[in-house]
Coordinates of C-alpha atoms in Angstrom, one line a residue:
Chain A
M1471 CA -191.3 113.7 -91.3
S1472 CA -194.6 111.9 -91.7
I1473 CA -196.7 112.3 -88.6
L1474 CA -199.7 112.9 -90.9
E1475 CA -203.2 112.2 -90.0
P1476 CA -205.0 110.1 -92.6
T1477 CA -205.2 112.0 -95.8
A1478 CA -208.1 114.3 -95.9
P1479 CA -210.9 113.7 -98.4
V1480 CA -209.8 115.3 -101.6
E1481 CA -212.6 117.0 -103.3
A1482 CA -211.8 116.7 -106.9
E1483 CA -214.7 118.9 -107.8
S1484 CA -214.2 122.5 -107.3
L1485 CA -216.9 124.7 -105.8
F1486 CA -217.3 126.5 -109.2
R1487 CA -217.8 123.2 -111.0
R1488 CA -220.4 122.1 -108.5
N1489 CA -222.3 125.4 -108.8
M1490 CA -222.2 125.1 -112.6
A1491 CA -223.6 121.6 -112.4
A1492 CA -226.4 122.9 -110.2
F1493 CA -227.1 125.6 -112.8
M1494 CA -227.2 123.2 -115.7
E1495 CA -229.8 121.1 -113.9
N1496 CA -232.1 124.0 -113.8
R1497 CA -233.6 123.5 -117.2
L1498 CA -235.5 126.8 -117.5
A1499 CA -232.5 128.8 -116.5
F1500 CA -230.2 126.8 -118.7
G1501 CA -232.6 127.3 -121.7
S1502 CA -232.7 131.0 -121.0
A1503 CA -228.9 131.2 -120.9
I1504 CA -228.9 129.5 -124.4
V1505 CA -231.3 132.2 -125.6
V1506 CA -229.0 134.9 -124.3
V1507 CA -226.1 133.3 -126.0
L1508 CA -228.1 133.1 -129.3
F1509 CA -228.8 136.9 -129.0
V1510 CA -225.1 137.5 -128.5
L1511 CA -224.2 135.4 -131.5
M1512 CA -226.8 137.2 -133.5
A1513 CA -225.3 140.6 -132.5
V1514 CA -221.7 139.5 -133.3
F1515 CA -222.6 137.9 -136.7
A1516 CA -225.2 140.5 -137.7
P1517 CA -223.7 141.3 -141.1
W1518 CA -223.8 137.6 -142.1
I1519 CA -227.3 136.9 -140.7
A1520 CA -229.3 139.9 -141.7
P1521 CA -231.2 139.4 -144.9
N1522 CA -231.0 143.0 -145.9
D1523 CA -229.0 146.2 -145.3
P1524 CA -230.6 147.7 -142.2
Y1525 CA -230.1 151.2 -143.5
A1526 CA -231.3 150.7 -147.1
T1527 CA -234.6 152.5 -147.6
N1528 CA -237.0 151.5 -150.3
L1529 CA -240.2 153.5 -150.4
F1530 CA -241.9 150.9 -152.6
F1531 CA -241.9 148.6 -149.6
R1532 CA -243.0 151.2 -147.1
L1533 CA -244.9 149.6 -144.2
Q1534 CA -244.8 146.2 -145.9
P1535 CA -246.5 143.6 -143.7
P1536 CA -244.7 140.5 -142.5
V1537 CA -244.4 137.5 -144.8
W1538 CA -247.4 135.5 -143.5
M1539 CA -249.8 138.4 -143.9
E1540 CA -251.5 139.4 -147.1
G1541 CA -249.1 141.4 -149.2
G1542 CA -246.1 140.0 -147.4
D1543 CA -242.9 139.1 -149.2
W1544 CA -239.9 136.9 -148.3
A1545 CA -237.6 139.8 -149.1
Y1546 CA -238.8 141.4 -145.8
P1547 CA -239.7 138.5 -143.4
L1548 CA -240.9 140.7 -140.6
G1549 CA -242.1 143.5 -142.9
A1550 CA -240.7 147.0 -143.4
D1551 CA -240.9 150.2 -141.5
S1552 CA -242.2 153.6 -142.6
L1553 CA -239.0 154.2 -144.7
G1554 CA -239.1 150.8 -146.2
R1555 CA -236.3 149.4 -144.2
C1556 CA -236.2 145.7 -143.3
I1557 CA -237.4 145.2 -139.7
L1558 CA -235.8 141.8 -139.2
S1559 CA -232.4 143.2 -140.3
R1560 CA -232.8 146.2 -138.0
I1561 CA -233.7 144.0 -135.0
I1562 CA -230.6 141.9 -135.7
Y1563 CA -228.4 145.0 -135.8
G1564 CA -230.2 146.5 -132.9
A1565 CA -229.1 143.6 -130.7
R1566 CA -225.6 144.9 -131.1
I1567 CA -226.5 148.3 -129.5
S1568 CA -228.6 146.7 -126.6
I1569 CA -226.0 144.1 -125.7
F1570 CA -223.0 146.3 -126.2
I1571 CA -224.4 149.1 -124.0
G1572 CA -225.8 146.7 -121.4
A1573 CA -222.4 145.0 -121.1
A1574 CA -220.4 148.2 -121.2
V1575 CA -222.5 149.8 -118.5
I1576 CA -222.4 146.8 -116.3
I1577 CA -218.6 146.4 -116.6
V1578 CA -217.9 150.1 -115.9
A1579 CA -220.5 150.2 -113.0
T1580 CA -219.4 146.9 -111.5
S1581 CA -215.7 148.0 -111.5
I1582 CA -216.5 151.3 -109.9
G1583 CA -218.9 149.6 -107.5
I1584 CA -216.4 147.0 -106.4
L1585 CA -213.7 149.6 -105.7
A1586 CA -216.0 151.9 -103.8
G1587 CA -217.7 149.2 -101.9
L1588 CA -214.4 147.6 -100.8
A1589 CA -213.1 151.0 -99.7
A1590 CA -216.3 151.8 -97.8
G1591 CA -216.6 148.4 -96.2
Y1592 CA -212.9 147.8 -95.3
L1593 CA -211.7 151.3 -94.4
R1594 CA -214.9 152.4 -92.7
G1595 CA -214.7 155.8 -91.1
W1596 CA -215.1 158.9 -93.2
V1597 CA -214.6 157.0 -96.4
D1598 CA -217.6 154.9 -95.6
V1599 CA -219.7 157.9 -94.6
V1600 CA -218.9 159.8 -97.9
I1601 CA -219.5 156.8 -100.1
S1602 CA -222.6 155.6 -98.3
R1603 CA -224.2 159.0 -98.3
L1604 CA -223.4 159.4 -102.0
V1605 CA -225.1 156.1 -102.6
D1606 CA -228.1 157.1 -100.6
I1607 CA -228.4 160.4 -102.5
L1608 CA -228.1 158.7 -105.9
L1609 CA -230.7 156.1 -104.9
G1610 CA -233.1 158.9 -104.1
F1611 CA -233.3 160.0 -107.8
P1612 CA -235.6 158.2 -110.1
Y1613 CA -233.2 156.3 -112.4
L1614 CA -234.7 157.2 -115.8
I1615 CA -235.3 160.9 -115.0
F1616 CA -231.7 161.1 -113.8
A1617 CA -230.5 159.5 -117.0
I1618 CA -232.7 161.8 -119.1
G1619 CA -231.2 164.8 -117.3
L1620 CA -227.7 163.7 -117.9
M1621 CA -228.3 162.9 -121.6
A1622 CA -229.9 166.3 -122.0
M1623 CA -226.8 167.9 -120.5
M1624 CA -224.2 165.8 -122.3
G1625 CA -225.9 165.4 -125.6
P1626 CA -226.4 162.2 -127.5
G1627 CA -223.8 159.6 -128.3
L1628 CA -222.9 156.0 -127.5
G1629 CA -220.2 157.0 -124.9
N1630 CA -222.6 159.4 -123.3
I1631 CA -225.3 156.8 -122.9
I1632 CA -222.9 154.5 -121.2
L1633 CA -221.8 157.3 -118.9
A1634 CA -225.3 158.4 -118.1
L1635 CA -226.4 154.9 -117.1
A1636 CA -223.2 154.0 -115.2
Y1637 CA -223.4 157.2 -113.2
K1638 CA -226.1 155.6 -111.1
E1639 CA -225.7 151.9 -111.8
W1640 CA -222.4 151.6 -109.8
V1641 CA -224.5 152.2 -106.7
I1642 CA -226.0 148.7 -106.7
P1643 CA -222.8 146.6 -106.9
C1644 CA -221.3 149.1 -104.4
R1645 CA -223.9 148.3 -101.8
V1646 CA -223.5 144.5 -102.3
V1647 CA -219.8 144.7 -102.1
R1648 CA -219.8 147.0 -99.0
G1649 CA -222.1 144.6 -97.1
E1650 CA -220.1 141.5 -98.0
T1651 CA -216.9 143.3 -97.2
L1652 CA -218.2 144.3 -93.7
A1653 CA -218.8 140.7 -93.0
T1654 CA -215.6 139.3 -94.5
R1655 CA -213.2 141.8 -92.9
E1656 CA -214.0 140.4 -89.5
L1657 CA -212.9 136.8 -90.5
E1658 CA -209.7 135.4 -89.1
Y1659 CA -207.9 135.1 -92.4
V1660 CA -208.2 138.8 -92.9
E1661 CA -206.8 139.3 -89.4
A1662 CA -204.0 136.8 -90.2
A1663 CA -203.1 138.9 -93.3
R1664 CA -202.9 142.0 -91.2
A1665 CA -200.8 140.2 -88.6
L1666 CA -198.4 139.3 -91.4
G1667 CA -198.1 143.0 -92.3
A1668 CA -200.3 143.0 -95.4
S1669 CA -201.4 146.4 -96.8
G1670 CA -205.0 147.5 -97.0
R1671 CA -204.8 147.2 -100.8
H1672 CA -203.6 143.6 -100.6
I1673 CA -206.3 142.7 -98.1
M1674 CA -209.1 144.3 -100.1
L1675 CA -208.1 143.0 -103.5
R1676 CA -206.5 139.6 -102.7
E1677 CA -208.1 138.4 -99.5
I1678 CA -211.6 139.9 -99.5
L1679 CA -212.5 140.3 -103.2
P1680 CA -212.1 136.7 -104.4
N1681 CA -214.4 135.6 -101.6
I1682 CA -217.3 138.0 -102.4
L1683 CA -217.2 137.8 -106.1
S1684 CA -220.1 135.3 -106.6
P1685 CA -222.9 137.6 -105.3
V1686 CA -221.4 140.5 -107.3
I1687 CA -221.5 138.5 -110.6
V1688 CA -225.1 137.4 -109.9
V1689 CA -226.2 141.0 -109.2
A1690 CA -224.3 142.2 -112.3
T1691 CA -226.3 139.8 -114.6
I1692 CA -229.6 140.7 -113.0
R1693 CA -228.8 144.4 -113.5
M1694 CA -227.8 144.0 -117.1
A1695 CA -231.5 143.3 -117.9
H1696 CA -232.4 146.6 -116.3
V1697 CA -229.8 148.5 -118.2
I1698 CA -231.0 147.1 -121.5
I1699 CA -234.5 148.4 -120.7
L1700 CA -233.2 151.8 -119.7
E1701 CA -231.2 152.1 -122.9
A1702 CA -234.3 151.2 -124.9
S1703 CA -236.3 153.7 -122.9
L1704 CA -233.7 156.5 -123.6
S1705 CA -233.7 155.6 -127.3
F1706 CA -237.5 155.5 -127.3
L1707 CA -237.5 159.0 -126.0
G1708 CA -235.0 160.1 -128.6
L1709 CA -232.2 160.7 -126.1
G1710 CA -230.3 157.5 -126.8
V1711 CA -228.7 156.2 -129.9
Q1712 CA -229.3 158.6 -132.8
P1713 CA -231.0 157.6 -136.1
P1714 CA -230.4 156.0 -138.4
T1715 CA -228.5 153.6 -136.1
A1716 CA -230.8 150.6 -135.4
S1717 CA -231.8 150.5 -131.8
W1718 CA -234.8 148.6 -130.4
G1719 CA -236.1 151.5 -128.4
A1720 CA -236.0 153.9 -131.3
M1721 CA -237.7 151.3 -133.5
V1722 CA -240.6 151.0 -131.1
A1723 CA -240.8 154.8 -131.2
D1724 CA -240.7 154.9 -135.0
G1725 CA -243.7 152.6 -135.3
R1726 CA -245.8 154.4 -132.7
A1727 CA -247.4 156.7 -135.3
F1728 CA -248.6 153.7 -137.4
I1729 CA -249.5 151.4 -134.6
L1730 CA -253.1 151.0 -135.6
V1731 CA -252.5 150.3 -139.3
S1732 CA -249.0 148.7 -139.2
W1733 CA -248.7 147.1 -135.8
W1734 CA -245.5 145.1 -136.8
V1735 CA -243.3 148.1 -136.9
S1736 CA -243.3 148.6 -133.1
T1737 CA -244.3 145.1 -132.0
F1738 CA -241.3 143.1 -133.3
P1739 CA -238.6 145.2 -131.7
G1740 CA -240.7 145.3 -128.5
L1741 CA -240.8 141.5 -128.5
A1742 CA -237.0 141.4 -129.0
I1743 CA -236.6 143.6 -125.9
L1744 CA -239.0 141.4 -124.0
L1745 CA -237.4 138.1 -125.0
L1746 CA -233.8 139.2 -124.3
V1747 CA -234.6 140.8 -120.9
L1748 CA -236.8 137.9 -119.8
A1749 CA -234.0 135.4 -120.8
I1750 CA -231.4 137.4 -118.9
N1751 CA -233.6 137.6 -115.9
V1752 CA -234.5 133.9 -115.7
A1753 CA -230.9 132.9 -116.4
S1754 CA -229.5 135.2 -113.7
Q1755 CA -232.0 134.0 -111.2
G1756 CA -230.9 130.4 -111.9
L1757 CA -227.3 131.7 -111.5
R1758 CA -228.2 133.2 -108.2
D1759 CA -229.9 130.0 -107.0
A1760 CA -226.8 128.0 -108.0
F1761 CA -224.1 130.3 -106.8
D1762 CA -225.6 132.2 -103.9
P1763 CA -228.3 130.2 -102.3
R1764 CA -228.6 132.7 -99.4
F1765 CA -230.7 135.0 -101.6
T1766 CA -233.2 132.4 -102.6
E1767 CA -236.5 132.5 -100.7
Chain B
M857 CA -186.1 136.0 -64.5
T858 CA -183.5 137.4 -66.9
S859 CA -183.0 141.1 -66.6
D860 CA -183.8 141.7 -70.2
P861 CA -187.1 140.3 -71.2
L862 CA -188.0 139.8 -74.9
L863 CA -191.5 141.2 -74.3
K864 CA -192.4 143.7 -71.7
V865 CA -196.1 144.8 -71.4
S866 CA -196.7 147.6 -69.0
N867 CA -200.2 148.8 -67.9
L868 CA -201.8 147.7 -71.1
T869 CA -205.5 148.6 -71.4
K870 CA -207.9 148.0 -74.2
T871 CA -211.2 149.7 -74.1
Y872 CA -213.9 149.2 -76.6
T873 CA -216.4 152.0 -77.0
G874 CA -219.9 151.1 -78.2
S875 CA -221.7 154.2 -79.5
P876 CA -225.4 154.2 -78.7
S877 CA -227.9 154.1 -81.6
V878 CA -229.4 157.3 -83.0
I879 CA -232.4 157.0 -80.8
G880 CA -230.3 156.2 -77.8
R881 CA -228.3 159.3 -78.5
L882 CA -231.4 161.4 -78.7
L883 CA -232.4 160.0 -75.3
G884 CA -229.1 161.2 -74.0
R885 CA -227.5 157.8 -73.6
K886 CA -223.7 157.9 -73.2
P887 CA -221.4 155.6 -75.1
V888 CA -220.6 152.4 -73.3
N889 CA -217.1 151.5 -72.5
V890 CA -216.0 147.9 -72.2
R891 CA -212.6 147.4 -70.6
A892 CA -211.6 144.1 -72.2
V893 CA -208.1 144.3 -70.9
S894 CA -207.4 146.4 -67.9
D895 CA -204.0 147.6 -66.7
V896 CA -202.1 144.4 -67.5
S897 CA -198.4 144.2 -67.0
L898 CA -196.3 141.1 -67.8
T899 CA -192.9 140.1 -69.2
V900 CA -191.9 137.2 -71.3
A901 CA -188.2 136.2 -71.3
R902 CA -186.5 135.0 -74.5
G903 CA -187.1 131.3 -75.0
E904 CA -189.9 131.1 -72.5
I905 CA -193.4 129.9 -72.8
L906 CA -195.8 132.1 -70.8
G907 CA -199.2 130.4 -70.5
L908 CA -202.2 132.7 -70.3
I909 CA -205.3 131.1 -68.8
G910 CA -208.8 132.2 -68.1
E911 CA -212.4 131.5 -68.9
S912 CA -214.2 132.6 -72.1
G913 CA -214.6 136.3 -72.4
C914 CA -211.9 137.2 -69.8
G915 CA -209.9 139.1 -72.4
K916 CA -207.0 136.7 -73.0
S917 CA -207.4 136.8 -76.8
T918 CA -207.8 140.5 -76.7
L919 CA -204.6 140.8 -74.7
G920 CA -202.7 138.7 -77.3
R921 CA -204.1 140.8 -80.2
A922 CA -203.4 144.1 -78.4
I923 CA -199.8 143.1 -77.9
L924 CA -199.5 142.5 -81.7
R925 CA -201.5 145.7 -82.3
L926 CA -204.1 143.8 -84.2
H927 CA -206.4 145.6 -81.9
E928 CA -204.9 149.0 -81.1
P929 CA -204.2 149.2 -77.4
S930 CA -206.0 152.1 -75.7
S931 CA -203.1 152.8 -73.3
G932 CA -200.0 151.3 -71.9
R933 CA -196.7 150.2 -73.5
V934 CA -195.6 147.0 -75.3
E935 CA -191.9 146.7 -75.5
F936 CA -190.5 144.1 -77.8
A937 CA -186.7 143.6 -77.7
G938 CA -186.4 147.1 -76.3
T939 CA -188.6 148.8 -78.9
D940 CA -191.9 150.4 -78.0
V941 CA -194.2 148.6 -80.4
T942 CA -197.2 150.9 -79.7
A943 CA -195.2 153.9 -80.9
L944 CA -194.0 152.5 -84.2
S945 CA -195.0 154.1 -87.5
A946 CA -196.9 152.0 -90.1
P947 CA -193.8 151.0 -92.1
D948 CA -191.8 150.2 -89.0
M949 CA -194.7 148.2 -87.6
K950 CA -194.9 146.2 -90.9
A951 CA -191.2 145.3 -90.5
M952 CA -191.8 144.4 -86.8
R953 CA -194.7 142.1 -87.8
R954 CA -192.1 139.7 -89.3
R955 CA -190.7 139.2 -85.8
M956 CA -193.9 138.7 -83.9
Q957 CA -196.6 136.4 -85.2
I958 CA -199.8 134.7 -84.2
I959 CA -201.4 131.3 -84.6
F960 CA -205.1 131.4 -84.6
Q961 CA -207.7 129.2 -82.8
D962 CA -210.0 128.3 -85.7
P963 CA -208.1 126.5 -88.5
Y964 CA -211.2 126.9 -90.7
A965 CA -211.7 130.6 -90.4
S966 CA -208.0 131.5 -90.4
L967 CA -207.2 130.3 -94.0
N968 CA -208.6 132.1 -97.0
P969 CA -210.7 129.5 -98.9
R970 CA -209.8 131.0 -102.3
R971 CA -206.1 130.9 -102.0
T972 CA -203.7 127.9 -102.4
V973 CA -201.4 126.7 -99.6
S974 CA -198.4 128.2 -101.4
D975 CA -200.2 131.6 -101.6
I976 CA -201.1 131.4 -97.9
V977 CA -197.9 130.2 -96.5
G978 CA -195.8 132.2 -99.0
L979 CA -197.6 135.5 -98.1
P980 CA -195.1 136.6 -95.4
L981 CA -192.2 136.0 -97.8
Q982 CA -193.9 138.0 -100.5
L983 CA -194.9 140.9 -98.1
H984 CA -191.5 141.2 -96.6
G985 CA -189.5 140.6 -99.7
L986 CA -187.9 137.4 -98.4
A987 CA -188.0 135.5 -101.7
Q988 CA -186.5 136.8 -104.9
S989 CA -188.4 134.7 -107.3
R990 CA -191.5 132.6 -107.5
S991 CA -189.5 129.4 -107.5
E992 CA -187.5 130.5 -104.5
L993 CA -190.8 131.2 -102.7
R994 CA -192.2 127.8 -103.6
D995 CA -189.0 126.1 -102.4
K996 CA -189.1 127.9 -99.1
V997 CA -192.8 127.1 -98.6
A998 CA -192.2 123.5 -99.5
M999 CA -189.4 123.3 -96.9
M1000 CA -191.6 124.9 -94.3
L1001 CA -194.5 122.5 -95.0
E1002 CA -192.2 119.6 -94.4
K1003 CA -191.1 121.1 -91.1
V1004 CA -194.7 121.2 -89.9
G1005 CA -195.5 117.7 -91.1
L1006 CA -197.2 118.3 -94.4
K1007 CA -196.0 117.2 -97.9
A1008 CA -194.3 119.5 -100.3
G1009 CA -196.5 118.1 -103.0
Q1010 CA -199.5 119.8 -101.4
L1011 CA -198.5 123.3 -102.4
D1012 CA -201.2 123.9 -104.9
R1013 CA -204.1 122.6 -102.9
Y1014 CA -206.8 124.7 -101.4
P1015 CA -207.6 124.8 -97.6
H1016 CA -210.8 122.8 -98.0
Q1017 CA -208.8 119.8 -99.1
F1018 CA -207.2 119.4 -95.7
S1019 CA -208.4 118.2 -92.3
G1020 CA -208.6 120.4 -89.2
G1021 CA -205.2 119.3 -87.9
Q1022 CA -203.6 119.7 -91.3
R1023 CA -205.1 123.2 -91.6
Q1024 CA -203.7 124.1 -88.2
R1025 CA -200.3 123.0 -89.5
I1026 CA -200.7 125.3 -92.5
G1027 CA -201.5 128.2 -90.0
I1028 CA -198.3 127.3 -88.0
A1029 CA -196.2 127.2 -91.2
R1030 CA -197.5 130.7 -92.2
A1031 CA -196.7 132.1 -88.8
L1032 CA -193.2 130.7 -88.7
I1033 CA -192.0 131.1 -92.3
S1034 CA -190.8 134.6 -91.8
N1035 CA -188.6 133.4 -88.9
P1036 CA -190.2 135.3 -86.1
E1037 CA -188.9 135.5 -82.5
F1038 CA -192.2 135.7 -80.7
V1039 CA -195.4 133.9 -81.4
V1040 CA -198.8 134.4 -79.8
C1041 CA -200.6 131.0 -79.8
D1042 CA -204.2 131.9 -79.4
E1043 CA -205.8 128.7 -78.3
P1044 CA -204.2 126.8 -81.2
V1045 CA -205.4 123.4 -80.2
S1046 CA -208.8 124.0 -78.6
A1047 CA -210.7 123.5 -81.9
L1048 CA -209.1 120.2 -82.6
D1049 CA -209.7 116.6 -81.5
V1050 CA -207.8 115.4 -78.5
S1051 CA -205.6 113.1 -80.4
I1052 CA -204.7 115.8 -82.9
Q1053 CA -204.2 118.3 -80.0
A1054 CA -201.3 116.2 -78.7
Q1055 CA -199.6 116.1 -82.2
I1056 CA -199.9 119.9 -82.6
I1057 CA -198.6 120.6 -79.1
Q1058 CA -195.7 118.3 -79.8
L1059 CA -195.1 120.1 -83.1
L1060 CA -195.2 123.5 -81.4
Q1061 CA -192.6 122.3 -78.9
D1062 CA -190.3 120.9 -81.6
L1063 CA -190.6 124.1 -83.6
K1064 CA -189.9 126.2 -80.6
R1065 CA -186.6 124.3 -80.0
E1066 CA -185.7 124.4 -83.7
F1067 CA -186.4 128.1 -84.3
Q1068 CA -185.6 129.3 -80.7
L1069 CA -189.1 130.8 -80.3
T1070 CA -190.8 132.5 -77.4
Y1071 CA -194.5 131.8 -77.0
L1072 CA -197.4 133.5 -75.4
F1073 CA -199.7 130.5 -75.2
I1074 CA -203.3 131.4 -74.6
S1075 CA -205.6 128.6 -73.5
H1076 CA -208.5 127.7 -71.2
D1077 CA -207.1 124.2 -70.7
I1078 CA -205.1 124.0 -67.5
S1079 CA -203.6 120.6 -68.5
V1080 CA -202.2 122.0 -71.8
I1081 CA -200.8 125.1 -70.0
G1082 CA -199.3 123.0 -67.2
Y1083 CA -197.6 120.7 -69.7
L1084 CA -196.2 123.4 -72.0
S1085 CA -195.6 126.5 -70.0
D1086 CA -192.6 127.8 -68.0
R1087 CA -194.7 130.5 -66.3
V1088 CA -198.4 131.0 -66.2
A1089 CA -200.6 134.0 -65.9
V1090 CA -204.2 133.7 -64.8
M1091 CA -206.7 136.3 -66.1
Y1092 CA -210.1 137.2 -64.7
L1093 CA -212.3 139.9 -66.3
G1094 CA -209.4 141.6 -68.1
E1095 CA -207.0 141.6 -65.2
I1096 CA -204.1 139.3 -64.3
V1097 CA -205.0 137.9 -60.9
E1098 CA -202.1 135.6 -60.4
M1099 CA -198.8 135.0 -62.2
G1100 CA -195.7 132.9 -61.6
P1101 CA -193.7 129.8 -62.4
V1102 CA -196.0 127.0 -63.5
D1103 CA -195.0 124.6 -60.6
S1104 CA -195.6 127.2 -58.0
V1105 CA -198.9 128.5 -59.4
L1106 CA -200.4 125.2 -60.2
S1107 CA -199.3 123.4 -57.1
R1108 CA -199.8 126.2 -54.7
P1109 CA -202.3 128.5 -56.2
R1110 CA -202.9 131.5 -54.0
H1111 CA -205.7 133.3 -55.6
P1112 CA -209.2 131.8 -55.0
Y1113 CA -210.0 132.0 -58.7
T1114 CA -206.9 130.0 -59.6
Q1115 CA -207.8 127.5 -56.9
S1116 CA -211.3 127.1 -58.3
L1117 CA -209.9 126.6 -61.8
M1118 CA -207.5 123.9 -60.4
S1119 CA -210.2 122.1 -58.6
A1120 CA -212.4 122.1 -61.7
V1121 CA -209.8 119.9 -63.6
P1122 CA -211.5 116.5 -63.8
E1123 CA -209.6 113.6 -62.3
I1124 CA -209.6 110.2 -63.7
E1125 CA -209.7 108.5 -60.3
P1126 CA -211.3 111.0 -57.9
S1127 CA -209.9 110.5 -54.4
G1128 CA -213.4 111.0 -53.0
K1129 CA -212.4 113.2 -50.2
A1130 CA -211.3 116.2 -52.3
Q1131 CA -213.6 119.1 -51.8
R1132 CA -214.0 121.2 -54.8
V1133 CA -213.8 125.0 -54.7
R1134 CA -217.0 125.7 -56.5
L1135 CA -217.9 129.0 -58.1
T1136 CA -221.5 130.2 -58.3
G1137 CA -222.9 132.5 -60.9
D1138 CA -221.6 133.6 -64.2
L1139 CA -218.7 135.8 -65.2
P1140 CA -220.0 139.4 -64.5
S1141 CA -220.5 141.6 -67.5
P1142 CA -217.4 143.5 -68.4
L1143 CA -219.8 146.4 -69.3
N1144 CA -220.5 146.8 -65.6
P1145 CA -217.6 145.2 -63.7
P1146 CA -218.0 144.7 -59.9
A1147 CA -216.4 147.4 -57.7
G1148 CA -213.4 146.5 -55.4
C1149 CA -212.0 143.1 -56.3
K1150 CA -213.6 142.0 -59.5
F1151 CA -213.8 138.5 -58.3
H1152 CA -215.8 139.2 -55.1
T1153 CA -219.2 138.3 -56.6
R1154 CA -218.1 134.7 -57.0
C1155 CA -215.4 134.3 -54.4
P1156 CA -216.0 131.9 -51.5
L1157 CA -213.8 134.1 -49.3
A1158 CA -215.1 137.5 -50.1
T1159 CA -215.5 139.9 -47.2
D1160 CA -216.4 143.6 -46.9
I1161 CA -213.1 144.9 -47.9
C1162 CA -213.2 142.9 -51.2
R1163 CA -216.4 144.7 -52.2
V1164 CA -214.8 148.1 -51.7
R1165 CA -211.1 148.1 -52.3
K1166 CA -209.2 146.7 -55.2
P1167 CA -206.4 144.3 -54.0
V1168 CA -202.8 145.1 -54.8
T1169 CA -200.6 142.6 -56.4
E1170 CA -198.3 141.0 -53.9
T1171 CA -195.3 138.6 -54.2
V1172 CA -196.2 135.4 -52.5
A1173 CA -193.2 133.2 -53.5
Q1174 CA -190.2 133.5 -55.8
G1175 CA -191.5 135.2 -58.9
H1176 CA -195.0 134.3 -58.0
T1177 CA -197.5 137.2 -57.5
A1178 CA -201.2 137.3 -56.7
A1179 CA -203.8 140.0 -56.2
C1180 CA -206.1 139.1 -53.3
H1181 CA -207.0 140.7 -49.9
R1182 CA -207.1 137.3 -48.3
L1183 CA -203.9 135.8 -49.3
D1184 CA -203.3 134.5 -45.7
E1185 CA -206.7 132.8 -45.3
N1186 CA -206.9 131.4 -48.8
L1187 CA -204.1 128.9 -48.3
S1188 CA -206.2 127.1 -45.8
L1189 CA -209.1 126.9 -48.4
L1190 CA -206.9 125.0 -50.7
E1191 CA -205.5 122.8 -48.0
G1192 CA -209.0 122.0 -46.8
A1193 CA -209.9 121.2 -50.4
S1194 CA -207.0 118.8 -51.1
A1195 CA -206.8 117.2 -47.6

């Protein structure tokens, strides 16, 4: 049988590739993405990059200034903190904590948010009422205070930080997924799947989810920057990663007492936070423009 | 008609309830009910094509979806091969869905853009356990694709790589691969170019013969319905106003609404003297349907009784029914029009 119409134009380029091409053309965003990748590489290869042991204290080099200042030494390129530990090495190791916690929280929160959002948006009814009210209630709490309360209750620890932040973070992907699901469930291909006898689980995970993934990924990257700041804030307050583990937030707190005489102790970890968060934000906005042009003003 | 129809719909009603906003509720507003389908009864014999015609918003698509329980009917019965579909439990309904299928109007919206043709067309096989292995599934899908005029080599393409007509073929393949007995065709050609429409209609006819199908064919195009159907039902504002064999209904329409539909079909060489039965005004809102005969607001023959009392459905010829108070007078209207 060949009663075919002339062959339809075959788009060799997939949608994903076209979006990636658009992303690469955005120089600022692409450059930021490279910065983020460099931070990740730095975290992964920390033991090979760091000039010193981040935990080795040496009181002779206490509050040593960075190398370009008077009294600086190449042994401690960015100077040393109040216990004589190498600041550069601690920043390199600190990237591990920030990136690991940021990624873990986002992965946990996004997974929960996707499931809850799909259930609320597709099943509607009381499921939607329960989930949506819960989301509203959680959104009512100030994020940091909520996390501080949880950390105070659960006690310090890496797993607890991830839990404390994910407790509220899932709300954001959940709202995005719910909204997208509400729109997608009315489309004919979802109705077609129902007409074929597909279960709710199949429709949610196989028909709807693949079509709403791009805004979810965009939101996840944007939120990762927020989570990194929150982790730094918790560590700054002493509720996060416990000493002597190197964490940017805790390092800023350490240097606070000496800020007038030895500004470098707080400033360099602060700059690291700034640079990483800024790079993630710019890159994720580029990602949003390329993948989900609806949200662009 | 055969004594044992494949599909028997009795007094089917579908009401949508719109709940008022919070403020509306505080002001004491009541929920609004829209009767999209109102007390519809019809039968479709095995192997028959029943054409369902009516203007946009008259409830014909809703009726098709209510029969398949894609929209849960509010009341009434749908019997399919002797089973009351509306009473089936979820697992029984799932099994029943293999036997009753639907082809959608919009070939763009009805295919998931993120799934390949073999995923889309193979889904019924997967859901109903009709293929033991992945390779069997692909073989069956490839065979089905060839039956609808596509190539087996197009299995791993995505919907956006096909034209509208080809996409509609994919939709048809998906509906037919589970070997159903009954298919609701919900305006399957109205989104396509005229030249493609003819191909798809031909395909639907060929497949009907090959698979011994029964169609409920929904359309607003009289010429398509007249060409394809054995019997035709005319819907207006959620009700069937006239139903019967296609020759009888289209050549001697008895309801003024059908008459107006018929005279609205454009002619290539207008005879000049034909007077058209013109309707004035829009379709009344189903939120607030007219009392009495629902058509009286636009009917050229309406009298006092039409505004008050709902007409009963009467048999006007062999197997041909119409619901109108003025069945005697309205014949003359048509004759005046075609004379």
